[in-house]
Short mmCIF file of C-alpha atoms in Angstrom, two decimals:
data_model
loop_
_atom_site.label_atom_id
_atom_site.label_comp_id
_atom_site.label_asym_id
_atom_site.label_seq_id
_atom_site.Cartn_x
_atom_site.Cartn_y
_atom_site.Cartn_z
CA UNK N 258 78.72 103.38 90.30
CA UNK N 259 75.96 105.51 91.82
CA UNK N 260 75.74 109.35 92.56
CA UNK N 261 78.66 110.76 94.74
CA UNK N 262 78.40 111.74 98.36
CA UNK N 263 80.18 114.29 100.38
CA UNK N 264 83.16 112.59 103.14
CA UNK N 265 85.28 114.60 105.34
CA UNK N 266 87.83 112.85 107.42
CA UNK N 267 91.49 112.76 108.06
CA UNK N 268 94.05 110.94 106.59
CA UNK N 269 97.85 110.46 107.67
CA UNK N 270 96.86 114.00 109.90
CA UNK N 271 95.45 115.75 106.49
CA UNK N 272 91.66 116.61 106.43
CA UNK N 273 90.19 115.28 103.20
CA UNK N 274 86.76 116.47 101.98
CA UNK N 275 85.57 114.43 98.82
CA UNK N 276 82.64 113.70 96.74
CA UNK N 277 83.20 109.92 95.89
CA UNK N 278 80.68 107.18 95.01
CA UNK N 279 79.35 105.49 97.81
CA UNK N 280 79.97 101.74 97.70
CA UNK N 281 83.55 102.98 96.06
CA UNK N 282 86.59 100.76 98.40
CA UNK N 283 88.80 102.80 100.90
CA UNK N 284 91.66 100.31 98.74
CA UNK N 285 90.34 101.60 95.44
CA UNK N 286 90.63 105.63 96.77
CA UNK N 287 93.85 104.72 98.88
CA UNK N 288 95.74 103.67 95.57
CA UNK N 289 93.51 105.72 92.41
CA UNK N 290 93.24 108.72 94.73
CA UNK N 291 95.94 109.51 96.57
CA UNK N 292 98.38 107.15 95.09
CA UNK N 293 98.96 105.48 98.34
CA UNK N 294 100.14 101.84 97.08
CA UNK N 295 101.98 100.40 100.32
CA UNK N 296 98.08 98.88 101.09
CA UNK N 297 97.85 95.85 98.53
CA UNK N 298 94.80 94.87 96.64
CA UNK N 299 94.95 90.82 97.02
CA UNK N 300 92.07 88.46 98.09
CA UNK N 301 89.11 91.37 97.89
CA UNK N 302 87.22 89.55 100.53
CA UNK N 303 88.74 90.38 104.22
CA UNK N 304 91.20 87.49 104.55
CA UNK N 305 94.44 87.96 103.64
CA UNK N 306 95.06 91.63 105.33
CA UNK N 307 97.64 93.13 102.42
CA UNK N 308 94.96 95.82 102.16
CA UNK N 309 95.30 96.88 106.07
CA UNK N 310 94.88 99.86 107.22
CA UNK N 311 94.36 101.75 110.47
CA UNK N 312 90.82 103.21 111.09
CA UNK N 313 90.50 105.25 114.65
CA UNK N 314 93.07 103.44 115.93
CA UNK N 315 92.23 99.94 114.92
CA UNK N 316 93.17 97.63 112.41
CA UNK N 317 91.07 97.51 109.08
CA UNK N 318 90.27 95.73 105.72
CA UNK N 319 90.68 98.13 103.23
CA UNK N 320 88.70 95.98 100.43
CA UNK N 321 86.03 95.60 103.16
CA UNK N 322 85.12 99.69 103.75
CA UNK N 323 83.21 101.72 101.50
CA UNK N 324 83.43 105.49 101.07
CA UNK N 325 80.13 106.26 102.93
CA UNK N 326 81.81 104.63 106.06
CA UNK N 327 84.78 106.89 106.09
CA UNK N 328 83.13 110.31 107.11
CA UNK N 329 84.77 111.61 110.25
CA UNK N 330 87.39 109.25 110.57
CA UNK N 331 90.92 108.88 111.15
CA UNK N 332 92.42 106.92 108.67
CA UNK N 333 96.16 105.98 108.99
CA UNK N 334 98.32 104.06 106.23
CA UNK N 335 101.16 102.19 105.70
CA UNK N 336 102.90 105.50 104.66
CA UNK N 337 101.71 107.54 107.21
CA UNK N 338 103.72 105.09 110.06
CA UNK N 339 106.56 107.38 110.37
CA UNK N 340 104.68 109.77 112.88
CA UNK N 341 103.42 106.75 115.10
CA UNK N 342 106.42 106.24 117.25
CA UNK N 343 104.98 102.37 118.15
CA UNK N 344 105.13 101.63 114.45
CA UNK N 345 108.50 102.87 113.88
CA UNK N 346 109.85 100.56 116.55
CA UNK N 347 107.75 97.94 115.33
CA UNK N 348 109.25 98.27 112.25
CA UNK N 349 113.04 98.41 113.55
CA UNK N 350 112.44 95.08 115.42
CA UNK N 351 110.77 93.03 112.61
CA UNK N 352 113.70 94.45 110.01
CA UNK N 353 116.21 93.18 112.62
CA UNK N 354 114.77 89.90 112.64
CA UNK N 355 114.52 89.03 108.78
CA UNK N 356 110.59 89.11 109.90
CA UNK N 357 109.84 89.33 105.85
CA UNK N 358 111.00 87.96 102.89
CA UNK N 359 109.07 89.27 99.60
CA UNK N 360 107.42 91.74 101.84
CA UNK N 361 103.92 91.39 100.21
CA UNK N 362 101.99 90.96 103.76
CA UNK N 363 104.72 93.82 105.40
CA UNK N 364 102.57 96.59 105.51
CA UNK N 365 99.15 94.64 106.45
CA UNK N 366 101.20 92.82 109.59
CA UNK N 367 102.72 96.14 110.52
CA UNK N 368 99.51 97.74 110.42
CA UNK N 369 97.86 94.66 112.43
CA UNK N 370 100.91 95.11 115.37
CA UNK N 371 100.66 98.53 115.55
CA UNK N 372 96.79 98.47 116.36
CA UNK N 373 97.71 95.90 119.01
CA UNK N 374 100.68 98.18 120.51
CA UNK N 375 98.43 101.02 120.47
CA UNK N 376 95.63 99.06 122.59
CA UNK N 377 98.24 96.99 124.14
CA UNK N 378 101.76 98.17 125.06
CA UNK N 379 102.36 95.12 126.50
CA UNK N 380 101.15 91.86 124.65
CA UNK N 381 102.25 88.75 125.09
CA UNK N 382 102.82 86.30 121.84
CA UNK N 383 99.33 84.97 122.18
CA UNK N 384 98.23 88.03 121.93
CA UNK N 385 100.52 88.65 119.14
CA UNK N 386 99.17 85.77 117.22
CA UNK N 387 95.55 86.53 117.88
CA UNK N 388 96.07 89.98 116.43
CA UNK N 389 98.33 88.49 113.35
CA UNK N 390 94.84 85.88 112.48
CA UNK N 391 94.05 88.15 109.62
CA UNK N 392 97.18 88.32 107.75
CA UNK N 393 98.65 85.80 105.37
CA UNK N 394 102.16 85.81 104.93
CA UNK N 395 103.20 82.52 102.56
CA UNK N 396 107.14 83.03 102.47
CA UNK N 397 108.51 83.34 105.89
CA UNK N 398 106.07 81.61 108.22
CA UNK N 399 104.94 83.70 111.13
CA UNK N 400 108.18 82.53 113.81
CA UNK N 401 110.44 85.36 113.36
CA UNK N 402 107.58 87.87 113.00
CA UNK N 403 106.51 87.20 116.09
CA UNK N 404 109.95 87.60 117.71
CA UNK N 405 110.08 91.00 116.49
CA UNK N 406 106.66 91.97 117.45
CA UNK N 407 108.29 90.67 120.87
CA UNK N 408 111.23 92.48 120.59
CA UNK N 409 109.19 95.70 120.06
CA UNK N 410 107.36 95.23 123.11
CA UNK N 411 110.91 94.84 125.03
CA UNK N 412 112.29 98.04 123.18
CA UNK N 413 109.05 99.75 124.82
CA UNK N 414 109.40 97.94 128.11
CA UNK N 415 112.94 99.10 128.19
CA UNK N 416 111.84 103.12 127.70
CA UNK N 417 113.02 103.18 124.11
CA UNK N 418 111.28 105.86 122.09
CA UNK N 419 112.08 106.92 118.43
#
């Protein structure tokens, strides 16, 4: 790895200031770091979306961003959902629908739908499905995550807050 550089920015609402290597992975800090694992190291290359995370708001791959590309952001993780009141509905509509089964791809999905509620309050289940296109789940199929992605969107719809 090459010299370390200086990054300041905020993660699950604590300011971190570092001197990390450069071209070292937001995964590889997430999980040697902090000791963050609910982000999972799995394809390395930006297609499966275990290693999701949220980045200003929107959905990222963690394998994908370096250190040097962190510096004044806001990054949010898996474990850092319980202060994001879309995610925690999100999360009590997919568990009511058997959404997962090994629960692998959980906490990339959950990260991918809670960037979409956070643009979108409202989406419909295209819109669903475009925003699930970077996520691989291999043991439920995508049906019953999508009807508690939907159901999330009625909770909202219907004024309920956590």
């Amino acid at each position: 790895m090459s010299a370390e550089i200086a990054i300041t920015f905020n993660l699950n609402g604590c300011r971190q200031a570092l001197a990390v290597p450069a071209e070292l992975r937001l995964i590889d800090l997430l999980r040697d770091h902090f000791g963050m694992t609910a982000a999972k190291m799995a394809c390395g290359i930006g297609r499966c979306g275990a290693c999701s995370v949220l980045m200003d708001d929107r959905a990222v791959n963690g394998c994908l961003l370096m250190s040097w590309q962190l510096d004044g952001a806001t990054i949010i993780t898996p474990e850092g959902f319980d202060d994001l009141p879309e995610a925690i509905v999100l999360r009590q509509a997919l568990a009511a629908e058997n959404a997962f089964q090994c629960g692998y791809c959980a906490p990339g999905i959950t990260v991918a739908l809670t960037a979409l509620l956070l643009e979108n309050p409202a989406p419909d289940a295209s819109q669903i499905r475009t925003a699930l296109e970077g996520n691989i789940c291999r043991c439920t199929g995508y049906h019953s995550i999508i009807r508690g992605a939907l159901a999330a969107v009625e909770a909202f719809a219907c004024g309920v807050r956590t």
